[in-house]
Short mmCIF file of C-alpha atoms in Angstrom, two decimals:
data_model
loop_
_atom_site.label_atom_id
_atom_site.label_comp_id
_atom_site.label_asym_id
_atom_site.label_seq_id
_atom_site.Cartn_x
_atom_site.Cartn_y
_atom_site.Cartn_z
CA MET A 112 29.77 15.56 -1.16
CA ILE A 113 28.35 18.42 -4.13
CA SER A 114 26.04 21.12 -3.49
CA LEU A 115 22.44 20.05 -3.22
CA ARG A 116 21.44 22.11 -6.44
CA GLU A 117 24.26 20.24 -8.22
CA PHE A 118 22.92 16.87 -6.92
CA GLN A 119 19.05 17.59 -8.27
CA GLU A 120 20.82 18.76 -11.32
CA ARG A 121 22.79 15.11 -12.07
CA PHE A 122 19.69 13.36 -10.72
CA ILE A 123 17.37 14.87 -12.99
CA HIS A 124 19.74 14.43 -15.85
CA SER A 125 19.99 10.46 -15.04
CA VAL A 126 16.33 10.26 -14.88
CA GLN A 127 15.47 11.39 -18.05
CA GLY A 128 18.31 9.57 -19.54
CA ARG A 129 21.18 12.48 -20.20
CA GLY A 130 24.16 10.77 -18.52
CA ASN A 131 23.70 8.84 -14.82
CA THR A 132 26.41 11.26 -13.48
CA ILE A 133 24.15 11.17 -9.64
CA LEU A 134 25.51 7.07 -10.10
CA ASP A 135 28.26 8.34 -7.65
CA TYR A 136 26.86 9.69 -4.80
CA ILE A 137 23.72 7.07 -3.97
CA ALA A 138 23.50 3.83 -2.46
CA PRO A 139 20.62 1.82 -3.96
CA GLY A 140 18.40 0.26 -2.02
CA GLY A 141 17.15 -3.27 -1.80
CA LYS A 142 18.84 -5.70 -4.22
CA LEU A 143 18.79 -3.14 -6.77
CA THR A 144 22.50 -1.74 -8.47
CA ARG A 145 22.61 2.55 -8.40
CA GLU A 146 21.28 1.74 -12.01
CA ASP A 147 18.86 -0.08 -11.32
CA SER A 148 17.32 2.10 -8.71
CA ILE A 149 17.51 5.16 -10.71
CA SER A 150 14.88 3.22 -13.52
CA VAL A 151 12.99 2.91 -10.75
CA TYR A 152 12.45 6.96 -10.54
CA SER A 153 12.91 7.05 -14.74
CA SER A 154 10.33 4.41 -14.88
CA ASP A 155 7.92 6.33 -12.59
CA TYR A 156 8.25 9.57 -14.42
CA TYR A 157 7.43 8.59 -17.83
CA ALA A 158 4.69 6.06 -16.70
CA ARG A 159 3.38 8.80 -14.45
CA LEU A 160 3.06 10.75 -17.11
CA GLN A 161 2.18 8.83 -19.70
CA ASP A 162 -1.00 8.08 -17.61
CA ALA A 163 -1.63 12.00 -17.54
CA LEU A 164 -1.74 12.10 -21.42
CA GLY A 165 -4.15 8.76 -21.27
CA GLU A 166 -6.64 10.19 -18.92
CA ASN A 167 -6.70 13.86 -20.68
CA TYR A 168 -6.65 12.77 -23.98
CA GLU A 169 -8.30 9.06 -23.48
CA ALA A 170 -10.44 10.14 -27.08
CA VAL A 171 -6.58 10.33 -29.35
CA TRP A 172 -6.14 7.51 -27.55
CA ALA A 173 -8.71 5.34 -28.43
CA VAL A 174 -8.85 6.17 -31.88
CA VAL A 175 -5.03 5.66 -31.93
CA GLY A 176 -4.80 2.43 -30.17
CA ASP A 177 -2.58 1.38 -27.49
CA GLU A 178 0.57 0.62 -28.68
CA GLU A 179 0.62 3.67 -31.38
CA PHE A 180 -0.76 6.47 -28.06
CA TYR A 181 1.86 5.22 -25.68
CA SER A 182 4.58 5.69 -28.92
CA LEU A 183 3.09 9.12 -29.24
CA GLY A 184 2.59 9.39 -25.57
CA GLN A 185 6.63 9.26 -25.49
CA LYS A 186 7.84 11.76 -27.36
CA TYR A 187 5.53 13.84 -26.65
CA ILE A 188 7.02 13.11 -22.63
CA ARG A 189 10.55 13.51 -24.14
CA SER A 190 10.49 17.07 -26.25
CA HIS A 191 7.49 18.18 -23.60
CA PRO A 192 8.74 18.31 -19.61
CA SER A 193 5.97 19.13 -17.35
CA THR A 194 6.67 22.01 -15.62
CA LEU A 195 3.16 21.64 -14.18
CA LYS A 196 2.37 21.43 -10.28
CA ASP A 197 -0.56 19.21 -11.08
CA LEU A 198 -0.89 16.81 -14.05
CA THR A 199 -4.87 17.78 -14.38
CA SER A 200 -3.65 20.28 -17.39
CA TYR A 201 -0.78 18.21 -18.78
CA GLY A 202 -0.37 17.82 -22.47
CA ASN A 203 -2.46 21.23 -23.57
CA LYS A 204 -0.13 20.81 -26.09
CA PHE A 205 -0.78 17.59 -27.45
CA HIS A 206 -3.30 18.92 -30.23
CA ASP A 207 -0.45 21.08 -31.86
CA PHE A 208 2.58 18.73 -31.52
CA LEU A 209 0.29 15.84 -33.16
CA SER A 210 -0.50 18.26 -36.06
CA LYS A 211 3.06 17.96 -36.92
CA LEU A 212 3.28 13.95 -37.18
CA GLU A 213 1.94 11.87 -40.45
CA ILE A 214 -0.20 10.33 -37.60
CA SER A 215 -2.72 13.30 -38.29
CA LYS A 216 -2.67 13.02 -41.92
CA ASP A 217 -4.03 9.02 -41.32
CA TYR A 218 -6.41 10.55 -39.17
CA PRO A 219 -7.76 14.44 -40.51
CA PHE A 220 -10.04 14.77 -37.56
CA LEU A 221 -7.69 13.41 -35.06
CA VAL A 222 -6.19 17.51 -33.80
CA GLU A 223 -9.55 18.78 -33.72
CA LEU A 224 -10.53 15.19 -31.20
CA ALA A 225 -7.58 16.80 -28.77
CA LYS A 226 -8.04 20.39 -29.17
CA PHE A 227 -11.96 18.97 -28.06
CA GLU A 228 -10.19 17.08 -25.03
CA THR A 229 -8.53 20.36 -23.61
CA GLU A 230 -11.26 22.74 -23.73
CA PHE A 231 -13.63 19.48 -22.67
CA TRP A 232 -11.72 19.29 -19.50
CA SER A 233 -11.08 22.94 -19.14
CA VAL A 234 -15.05 23.13 -18.60
CA PHE A 235 -15.04 20.38 -16.11
CA HIS A 236 -13.30 22.15 -13.84
CA SER A 237 -14.48 25.63 -14.21
CA LYS A 238 -16.93 27.45 -11.74
CA ARG A 239 -20.95 26.52 -12.56
CA GLU A 240 -21.94 29.61 -14.04
CA SER A 241 -25.85 30.45 -14.68
CA TYR A 242 -27.75 33.13 -16.12
CA ILE A 243 -31.45 33.10 -15.09
CA VAL A 244 -32.60 35.78 -17.82
CA ASN A 245 -36.11 37.09 -17.91
CA TRP A 246 -36.52 37.39 -21.76
CA GLN A 247 -39.71 39.10 -21.73
CA ASN A 248 -38.07 42.45 -20.61
CA TYR A 249 -35.96 42.65 -23.62
CA LEU A 250 -38.56 41.90 -26.78
CA GLU A 251 -38.70 45.27 -27.58
CA HIS A 252 -35.67 45.92 -28.33
CA PHE A 253 -34.04 42.06 -28.75
CA SER A 254 -32.47 42.60 -32.38
CA GLY A 255 -30.15 45.54 -31.29
CA LEU A 256 -29.39 43.54 -28.34
CA SER A 257 -25.34 41.62 -27.95
CA PHE A 258 -24.83 39.65 -25.52
CA ASN A 259 -21.76 38.41 -22.71
CA PHE A 260 -21.38 34.41 -22.72
CA SER A 261 -19.63 32.39 -20.31
CA ASN A 262 -16.34 31.53 -19.98
CA ASN A 263 -17.68 27.42 -19.90
CA PHE A 264 -19.69 28.42 -23.03
CA LYS A 265 -17.87 26.90 -26.05
CA ILE A 266 -18.31 26.42 -30.04
CA PHE A 267 -16.79 24.29 -32.52
CA SER A 268 -17.05 23.74 -35.78
CA TRP A 269 -15.68 20.62 -37.74
CA ASP A 270 -15.44 19.01 -40.85
CA TYR A 271 -15.94 15.68 -39.32
CA GLN A 272 -17.78 13.47 -36.76
CA VAL A 273 -15.25 15.43 -34.06
CA TYR A 274 -17.70 15.02 -31.19
CA GLY A 275 -19.25 11.02 -32.17
CA VAL A 276 -15.75 10.05 -31.79
CA PHE A 277 -15.60 11.48 -28.63
CA GLU A 278 -18.33 9.91 -27.32
CA CYS A 279 -17.44 6.19 -28.87
CA ARG A 280 -13.81 7.56 -26.21
CA SER A 281 -14.87 4.15 -23.50
CA THR A 282 -16.92 2.17 -25.50
CA GLY A 283 -14.51 1.39 -28.30
CA PHE A 284 -15.67 1.95 -31.95
CA GLY A 285 -16.62 -2.29 -32.92
CA ASP A 286 -20.56 -1.57 -32.84
CA ILE A 287 -20.49 1.78 -33.67
CA SER A 288 -21.65 2.77 -37.72
CA LEU A 289 -20.45 6.34 -37.46
CA ASP A 290 -19.96 8.60 -40.17
CA ILE A 291 -16.95 10.18 -39.91
CA GLU A 292 -16.72 12.01 -42.99
CA LYS A 293 -19.74 14.04 -42.35
CA PRO A 294 -19.29 18.04 -40.90
CA GLN A 295 -20.92 18.38 -37.73
CA SER A 296 -21.28 21.51 -35.01
CA VAL A 297 -21.54 21.53 -31.77
CA MET A 298 -22.01 23.58 -28.09
CA LEU A 299 -19.94 22.48 -24.98
CA TYR A 300 -21.25 24.54 -21.96
CA LYS A 301 -21.71 23.45 -18.28
CA LYS A 302 -24.84 22.83 -16.91
CA GLY A 303 -25.18 22.16 -12.82
CA LYS A 304 -22.51 19.87 -12.23
CA ASN A 305 -22.38 18.57 -15.27
CA ASN A 306 -20.86 19.18 -19.13
CA ILE A 307 -23.63 19.34 -21.90
CA VAL A 308 -22.38 18.91 -25.46
CA GLN A 309 -25.17 20.00 -27.71
CA GLU A 310 -24.83 19.50 -31.49
CA ILE A 311 -26.42 22.53 -33.09
CA SER A 312 -26.26 23.15 -37.45
CA GLN A 313 -24.12 25.02 -38.68
CA LYS A 314 -26.31 27.97 -39.34
CA SER A 315 -26.78 28.31 -35.36
CA PHE A 316 -22.88 27.92 -35.50
CA SER A 317 -22.92 30.81 -37.74
CA ILE A 318 -24.82 33.34 -35.90
CA ILE A 319 -23.63 32.24 -31.87
CA LYS A 320 -20.05 32.61 -33.52
CA CYS A 321 -21.34 36.11 -34.38
CA LEU A 322 -23.16 36.94 -31.10
CA MET A 323 -20.13 35.40 -29.11
CA ASP A 324 -18.08 38.38 -31.96
CA GLY A 325 -20.36 40.78 -30.37
CA GLU A 326 -22.40 41.07 -33.26
CA CYS A 327 -26.40 41.61 -32.62
CA LEU A 328 -29.02 40.06 -34.74
CA GLU A 329 -30.16 43.02 -36.92
CA GLN A 330 -26.21 43.05 -37.67
CA ILE A 331 -26.23 39.17 -38.26
CA ILE A 332 -29.25 39.70 -40.57
CA GLU A 333 -28.27 42.71 -42.66
CA ASN A 334 -24.53 39.56 -43.25
CA THR A 335 -25.07 38.31 -46.30
CA GLU A 336 -22.33 36.47 -46.15
CA ILE A 337 -25.35 33.98 -44.26
CA GLU A 338 -28.35 32.66 -44.91
CA ILE A 339 -30.59 32.75 -42.20
CA ASP A 340 -34.45 32.79 -42.13
CA GLU A 341 -36.22 33.13 -38.86
CA SER A 342 -36.62 29.29 -37.93
CA ASP A 343 -32.61 29.63 -37.93
CA ILE A 344 -32.49 32.14 -35.43
CA GLN A 345 -35.49 30.93 -32.68
CA THR A 346 -33.95 27.33 -32.95
CA THR A 347 -30.23 29.38 -32.22
CA PHE A 348 -32.25 31.19 -29.33
CA SER A 349 -33.71 28.38 -27.87
CA LEU A 350 -31.00 26.53 -27.66
CA LEU A 351 -28.93 29.17 -26.48
CA GLN A 352 -31.95 30.00 -23.59
CA GLN A 353 -31.60 26.07 -22.34
CA SER A 354 -27.97 26.95 -21.77
CA GLU A 355 -28.26 29.24 -19.38
CA SER A 356 -24.72 30.64 -20.56
CA PHE A 357 -25.34 34.10 -21.88
CA PHE A 358 -26.82 37.51 -21.08
CA PRO A 359 -27.81 41.04 -22.33
CA ARG A 360 -25.01 43.16 -22.15
CA GLU A 361 -27.34 46.09 -21.20
CA LYS A 362 -28.87 46.39 -17.78
CA GLU A 363 -32.55 45.14 -17.06
CA MET B 14 -16.60 1.32 18.66
CA SER B 15 -15.65 4.61 20.25
CA LYS B 16 -16.79 7.63 18.47
CA ASP B 17 -13.38 9.48 19.88
CA HIS B 18 -10.70 8.49 17.81
CA LYS B 19 -8.80 9.83 15.08
CA ILE B 20 -8.85 7.99 12.79
CA GLY B 21 -9.65 8.83 9.03
CA ALA B 22 -9.16 8.29 5.76
CA GLY B 23 -7.44 9.25 1.95
CA LEU B 24 -10.25 10.50 -0.33
CA ARG B 25 -10.52 10.20 -3.73
CA HIS B 26 -12.59 10.92 -6.33
CA GLN B 27 -13.76 7.01 -7.36
CA HIS B 28 -15.26 7.29 -3.70
CA PHE B 29 -17.26 10.79 -4.69
CA PRO B 30 -20.44 8.72 -5.67
CA HIS B 31 -20.93 6.57 -2.86
CA LEU B 32 -19.72 9.57 0.05
CA ILE B 33 -21.91 12.61 -1.94
CA GLU B 34 -24.76 10.39 -0.30
CA LYS B 35 -22.92 10.45 3.26
CA PRO B 36 -23.27 6.71 4.25
CA GLN B 37 -22.47 5.59 7.53
CA THR B 38 -18.63 5.56 7.72
CA ASN B 39 -15.78 4.57 10.02
CA ALA B 40 -13.42 7.37 9.01
CA ASN B 41 -13.60 10.51 11.46
CA TRP B 42 -11.69 12.61 9.34
CA PHE B 43 -10.97 12.37 5.73
CA GLU B 44 -7.72 13.90 4.13
CA VAL B 45 -7.36 15.53 0.31
CA ILE B 46 -4.07 15.88 -2.60
CA SER B 47 -4.21 19.51 -2.53
CA GLU B 48 -3.39 19.48 -6.11
CA ASN B 49 -6.36 18.14 -6.82
CA PHE B 50 -7.88 20.99 -5.38
CA MET B 51 -5.94 23.80 -6.76
CA ASN B 52 -7.03 24.19 -9.55
CA THR B 53 -10.89 23.38 -9.97
CA GLU B 54 -13.61 24.85 -9.03
CA GLY B 55 -16.16 22.32 -10.36
CA TYR B 56 -17.27 19.17 -9.08
CA PRO B 57 -14.48 17.28 -7.09
CA LEU B 58 -14.54 20.94 -5.60
CA GLU B 59 -18.19 20.93 -5.00
CA VAL B 60 -18.00 17.53 -3.61
CA LEU B 61 -15.02 18.25 -1.11
CA LEU B 62 -16.90 21.24 0.52
CA SER B 63 -20.22 19.30 0.94
CA MET B 64 -17.92 16.81 2.67
CA ARG B 65 -16.76 19.71 4.92
CA GLU B 66 -20.10 20.32 6.16
CA ASP B 67 -19.56 16.76 7.79
CA TYR B 68 -15.95 16.19 8.22
CA PRO B 69 -12.75 17.98 9.78
CA ILE B 70 -10.87 18.23 6.69
CA SER B 71 -6.87 18.28 5.81
CA LEU B 72 -4.76 18.48 2.70
CA HIS B 73 -1.82 16.73 1.97
CA GLY B 74 0.35 18.25 -1.15
CA VAL B 75 2.72 16.48 -3.04
CA SER B 76 4.17 19.49 -4.66
CA LEU B 77 5.77 21.83 -2.77
CA ASN B 78 9.15 20.80 -3.66
CA ILE B 79 10.42 22.60 0.08
CA ALA B 80 13.92 20.28 -0.74
CA GLY B 81 13.80 22.18 -3.90
CA THR B 82 16.31 24.54 -5.20
CA SER B 83 14.52 26.00 -7.99
CA GLU B 84 12.19 29.10 -6.43
CA VAL B 85 9.90 28.70 -4.16
CA ASP B 86 6.88 29.11 -6.23
CA LYS B 87 4.41 31.81 -5.04
CA ASN B 88 1.63 31.46 -7.65
CA TYR B 89 1.27 27.62 -6.61
CA LEU B 90 1.61 28.93 -2.70
CA LYS B 91 -1.38 31.60 -3.69
CA LYS B 92 -3.43 28.65 -5.05
CA LEU B 93 -2.63 26.52 -1.96
CA LYS B 94 -3.68 29.55 0.60
CA ASN B 95 -6.88 30.27 -1.72
CA LEU B 96 -7.62 26.27 -1.29
CA ILE B 97 -6.73 26.55 2.66
CA ASP B 98 -9.33 29.61 3.08
CA LYS B 99 -11.87 27.48 1.26
CA VAL B 100 -11.70 24.66 3.43
CA SER B 101 -10.45 25.69 6.50
CA PRO B 102 -8.84 22.23 7.48
CA PHE B 103 -7.18 21.13 10.40
CA ASN B 104 -3.55 19.70 8.98
CA VAL B 105 -1.46 21.62 6.05
CA SER B 106 0.95 19.34 4.79
CA ASP B 107 3.74 18.29 2.06
CA HIS B 108 6.69 15.99 1.79
CA LEU B 109 10.42 16.30 2.86
CA CYS B 110 11.57 15.75 -0.56
CA TRP B 111 11.80 17.92 -3.86
CA THR B 112 10.13 17.29 -7.17
CA GLY B 113 11.69 19.13 -9.61
CA LEU B 114 13.76 22.22 -10.61
CA GLU B 115 12.64 25.28 -12.98
CA LYS B 116 11.64 23.36 -16.05
CA ASN B 117 11.40 20.07 -15.09
CA ASN B 118 9.12 18.21 -12.90
CA LEU B 119 9.14 15.16 -12.52
CA HIS B 120 6.17 14.43 -10.51
CA ASN B 121 7.67 11.99 -7.74
CA LEU B 122 8.95 12.74 -4.03
CA LEU B 123 12.40 12.45 -4.08
CA PRO B 124 15.34 12.02 -1.65
CA PHE B 125 18.46 14.11 -1.13
CA PRO B 126 21.16 14.92 0.88
CA TYR B 127 21.08 14.95 4.89
CA SER B 128 23.16 17.84 5.37
CA GLU B 129 23.98 20.71 7.00
CA GLU B 130 23.43 22.42 3.24
CA SER B 131 20.40 20.67 3.25
CA LEU B 132 18.78 21.06 6.18
CA ASN B 133 19.67 25.39 6.47
CA HIS B 134 18.22 25.71 2.50
CA ILE B 135 15.00 23.75 4.31
CA VAL B 136 14.39 25.34 6.87
CA SER B 137 14.54 28.83 5.01
CA ARG B 138 12.41 27.80 2.78
CA ILE B 139 9.64 25.88 5.17
CA GLN B 140 9.66 30.08 7.40
CA PHE B 141 8.76 31.58 4.16
CA VAL B 142 5.86 29.00 3.37
CA GLN B 143 4.72 29.43 6.93
CA ASP B 144 4.76 33.10 7.69
CA TYR B 145 2.82 32.97 3.67
CA LEU B 146 0.72 30.34 4.85
CA GLY B 147 -0.18 31.61 8.29
CA ARG B 148 0.27 28.50 10.18
CA PRO B 149 2.96 25.15 11.10
CA LEU B 150 3.60 23.29 7.67
CA ILE B 151 3.22 18.88 8.55
CA LEU B 152 5.67 17.53 6.45
CA GLU B 153 5.89 13.22 5.63
CA ASN B 154 9.06 11.28 5.51
CA LEU B 155 9.13 10.15 2.46
CA SER B 156 9.96 6.40 0.71
CA ALA B 157 12.46 6.10 -1.45
CA TYR B 158 14.66 3.42 -3.78
CA LEU B 159 17.64 5.16 -3.25
CA GLY B 160 19.88 6.07 0.00
CA VAL B 161 22.64 9.02 -0.55
CA ARG B 162 26.08 8.41 0.50
CA ASP B 163 27.92 10.17 3.45
CA CYS B 164 25.40 12.29 4.62
CA LYS B 165 25.49 13.83 7.87
CA TYR B 166 22.58 12.80 9.55
CA SER B 167 19.62 9.54 9.58
CA GLU B 168 16.78 10.70 8.39
CA ALA B 169 14.90 10.74 11.73
CA GLU B 170 17.99 12.68 13.06
CA PHE B 171 17.62 15.00 10.17
CA ILE B 172 13.60 15.44 10.62
CA ASN B 173 14.25 15.83 14.54
CA GLU B 174 16.28 18.91 13.76
CA LEU B 175 14.08 20.96 11.22
CA ALA B 176 11.08 20.76 12.73
CA LYS B 177 13.47 21.90 15.66
CA ARG B 178 15.06 24.46 13.96
CA SER B 179 11.98 25.59 11.57
CA GLY B 180 9.14 25.23 13.89
CA SER B 181 7.36 22.96 11.30
CA LYS B 182 5.53 19.56 12.06
CA ILE B 183 5.91 15.78 11.12
CA LEU B 184 3.25 14.07 9.87
CA LEU B 185 4.91 10.29 10.32
CA ASP B 186 3.88 7.74 7.20
CA ILE B 187 4.30 4.19 9.26
CA ASN B 188 4.28 2.31 6.00
CA ASN B 189 7.81 4.54 4.50
CA ILE B 190 9.60 3.76 7.29
CA TYR B 191 9.43 -0.02 6.94
CA VAL B 192 9.28 0.56 3.42
CA ASN B 193 12.78 2.24 3.47
CA ALA B 194 14.04 -0.05 6.15
CA LYS B 195 13.84 -3.00 4.21
CA ASN B 196 15.31 -1.12 1.26
CA GLN B 197 17.91 0.75 3.10
CA ASN B 198 18.24 -1.83 5.46
CA PHE B 199 17.79 -0.27 8.98
CA ASP B 200 15.82 -1.05 12.01
CA PRO B 201 12.39 0.29 11.34
CA TYR B 202 12.19 -0.23 15.53
CA HIS B 203 15.22 2.16 15.98
CA TYR B 204 13.73 4.99 13.78
CA PHE B 205 10.54 5.70 16.56
CA GLU B 206 13.78 5.43 19.50
CA VAL B 207 15.30 8.64 17.50
CA ILE B 208 11.67 10.79 16.28
CA ASN B 209 10.78 13.07 18.75
CA PRO B 210 6.88 12.34 19.17
CA GLU B 211 6.07 15.55 20.01
CA TYR B 212 6.68 16.98 16.96
CA ILE B 213 3.96 14.62 14.74
CA SER B 214 1.07 15.90 14.38
CA GLU B 215 -0.50 13.16 12.06
CA ILE B 216 0.26 9.29 10.95
CA HIS B 217 0.15 7.60 7.55
CA LEU B 218 -0.50 4.04 7.16
CA ALA B 219 -0.74 2.24 3.37
CA GLY B 220 0.04 -0.66 1.33
CA PHE B 221 3.42 -1.22 -0.41
CA THR B 222 3.88 -3.77 -3.18
CA ASP B 223 6.43 -5.71 -3.11
CA MET B 224 8.85 -5.93 -6.15
CA GLY B 225 10.98 -9.03 -5.09
CA GLU B 226 14.17 -6.56 -5.55
CA PHE B 227 13.09 -4.08 -3.37
CA LEU B 228 9.69 -2.85 -2.12
CA PHE B 229 7.56 -0.45 -3.90
CA ASP B 230 5.53 2.51 -1.59
CA THR B 231 2.14 2.19 -4.23
CA HIS B 232 -1.01 2.57 -2.17
CA SER B 233 -2.19 -0.25 -3.82
CA CYS B 234 -3.24 -3.18 -1.26
CA PRO B 235 -4.31 -3.08 2.23
CA VAL B 236 -1.70 -2.12 5.15
CA PHE B 237 0.91 -5.19 5.49
CA PRO B 238 0.49 -6.77 9.32
CA GLU B 239 4.33 -5.75 9.61
CA VAL B 240 3.23 -3.00 9.07
CA TRP B 241 -0.19 -2.59 11.57
CA LYS B 242 2.90 -3.75 14.14
CA LEU B 243 4.76 -0.81 13.91
CA TYR B 244 1.72 0.92 13.98
CA GLU B 245 0.54 -0.91 16.94
CA TYR B 246 3.66 0.22 18.60
CA PHE B 247 3.88 3.72 17.64
CA LEU B 248 0.77 4.16 19.60
CA THR B 249 2.34 2.39 23.03
CA ILE B 250 4.55 6.05 22.44
CA LYS B 251 1.97 8.54 21.41
CA ASN B 252 -1.98 7.23 20.88
CA ASP B 253 -3.39 11.08 20.12
CA ILE B 254 -1.99 11.62 16.71
CA PRO B 255 -4.89 11.99 14.28
CA THR B 256 -3.73 8.45 11.31
CA LEU B 257 -5.21 8.44 7.56
CA ILE B 258 -5.53 5.36 5.74
CA GLU B 259 -4.28 5.65 2.57
CA TRP B 260 -5.40 4.28 -1.26
CA ASP B 261 -4.14 5.70 -4.00
CA GLU B 262 -3.98 2.64 -6.79
CA ASN B 263 -6.22 -0.21 -7.85
CA ILE B 264 -8.63 1.86 -5.33
CA PRO B 265 -11.09 -0.49 -4.10
CA GLU B 266 -15.19 0.14 -3.43
CA PHE B 267 -15.04 2.49 -0.19
CA ASP B 268 -16.12 -0.34 2.55
CA VAL B 269 -12.60 -2.02 1.69
CA LEU B 270 -10.68 1.14 2.68
CA ASP B 271 -13.37 1.66 5.60
CA SER B 272 -12.79 -2.03 7.39
CA GLU B 273 -9.17 -0.79 7.17
CA VAL B 274 -10.14 2.00 9.31
CA LYS B 275 -11.79 0.43 11.85
CA LYS B 276 -8.53 -2.39 12.36
CA ALA B 277 -6.94 1.17 12.94
CA VAL B 278 -9.40 2.10 15.23
CA LYS B 279 -9.43 -1.73 17.10
CA LEU B 280 -5.82 -1.00 17.47
CA TRP B 281 -6.09 2.40 18.95
CA GLU B 282 -8.63 1.54 21.19
CA ASN B 283 -7.04 -1.39 22.78
CA SER B 284 -3.78 0.96 23.48
CA CYS B 285 -6.59 3.45 25.51
CA ASP B 286 -6.62 -0.03 27.91
#
C-alpha cells in the first residue's frame, strides 16, 4: 500500500482529471467500475463549486444565461481550485477572470457587476454597525469635521446601470425596460439585518468619496474639480445620516 | 408525545423565517453546519444565537480535514473555537475523512485507507485538535462510493480503535452505514455488532438517492424504511443518544422535517416500553 499522502495526491489528480493513478488502490462501490466511482467524486467536485459560483454571482448568471455561465464556471473552477474551508466567498477573483475574457466586451458592465456581487455578500455577512450621532453638537464646526465610515459602507459609480441589472437577477429581464447605458452611482450599507442599496447622484458620490478619503467639507468646497452647491451637500449628508454608517472623528 | 426525548433537527437557512418566529416544534435540539457560521457575523449568526436561547445546539463541521496530510489549519481551528465560545454547543463534531490538500480543497468527505499509518496520523491530529478546543471531538463515519483495497481494519474496527486511542467520540450516521453496506456489500447489522456503543455520542439519520448503480448520500428526501429499521434495532442496543434528522437538498417546509423528527420520537418511545 502507498503512503496516506501519496494516496491523497493520487486521489486529487484523479478527481481533477490529471491522471487516474488511484485506480489500482480502490475497490468500486455498487455496480460501478473503478473509473465510474472516481467520476462520482469528480462530478460532485465540479458541481459543488459551480453551485457556489451560481449562488455568489446570481446576477452575472442571469445576464449571460445558463449555458454561458456553466461554461464560464467550469473554466474558472479549473483555473482557480478552492483552498477555502467554506464556499460562501468562492469566486472572489471572478471579476478579474471575467475581465480577461471576450464576454466582458459583449457585456461591458459584467466585471463591475461581479465586483458588486462580491461586495454585496461581504456586507451581508458583516456584523451590524450603527452610529447614532447627536449632530446638533457638531453644527458649529461642521465644515471642518472629518469622518470615519463603517466597514459595511461602500460606494460605487459606474458608466452603466449595474445595480439595475443586479436587481433583476431573480426576476429576469423579460418585462423590464432598463436603459443599461446610463451612468449610475449607489451607496451600499447595512441597516439592521438588511443590506440597503441607495441610488445617489454623481455629485453625492464625489462628496462621499472625498469624505471617505479623509477630507473635510471645507476642503471639498474649495476643491475646484467638484462643482457642488448647498443643496448637493444637504442631500448628501441627509442620505449619510439615514445610513447611520458614519460619525465624526473628533470626540463629542 | 414525550418531551424527554433527545431527537433534533438540522437547522438550515431555508427554515430561518419560520423558526425565527419561535413556533412549537417536535425537535428538542438543533444542529448547524459549523462552516456556515464561522465566516459570518450577519443575519445567519443572529438567527443561530436567537435559536440558542430556546434550544441546545450542536456544531457539525465538514472541513476539519482530520485525515488530511496537510498541516492542521490553525486559522480554521481559531474560527471554530470562536464560534464554540459564542454558541456553547453540547456537541462539536466533524467527519472521519479528508477533504483536500494544501492547494486543493475538494469540498467533499473523502475515503482513505483504514491502515495503521492512517490510525497513528489521525490519532495525533485528533489529540492536537482536542487540546486546542479543550473538549472531545466527535467524528462521523462517512458514506463512500468506493473502498480502499488491502485495508488492515474494517471501518467499524478502525473507528473503535481511533476512539480508544484518541479519546474522541463517534457520531454514528446510520444512513451512511446503510449506503455503504449496499455500495460495498456488507451486512449493516454486523456493523452494530462491531462498533462499541460506549463511544457513540450522537446519531444521524437522513435520506439517500438510489442512482441505480449505487446509493448516493444526498440528504434530499425522508429517511428510508430500511434505515428506520436499523435505527430501531440500534435503539435496542442503546437508546439514550442524541439523534438528528438531517435534510440538506430539496429542503421541504419545516413541517415535513418535523414529521420525520416525530417518527424518530415514536421509535424512541417504543424502545422505552
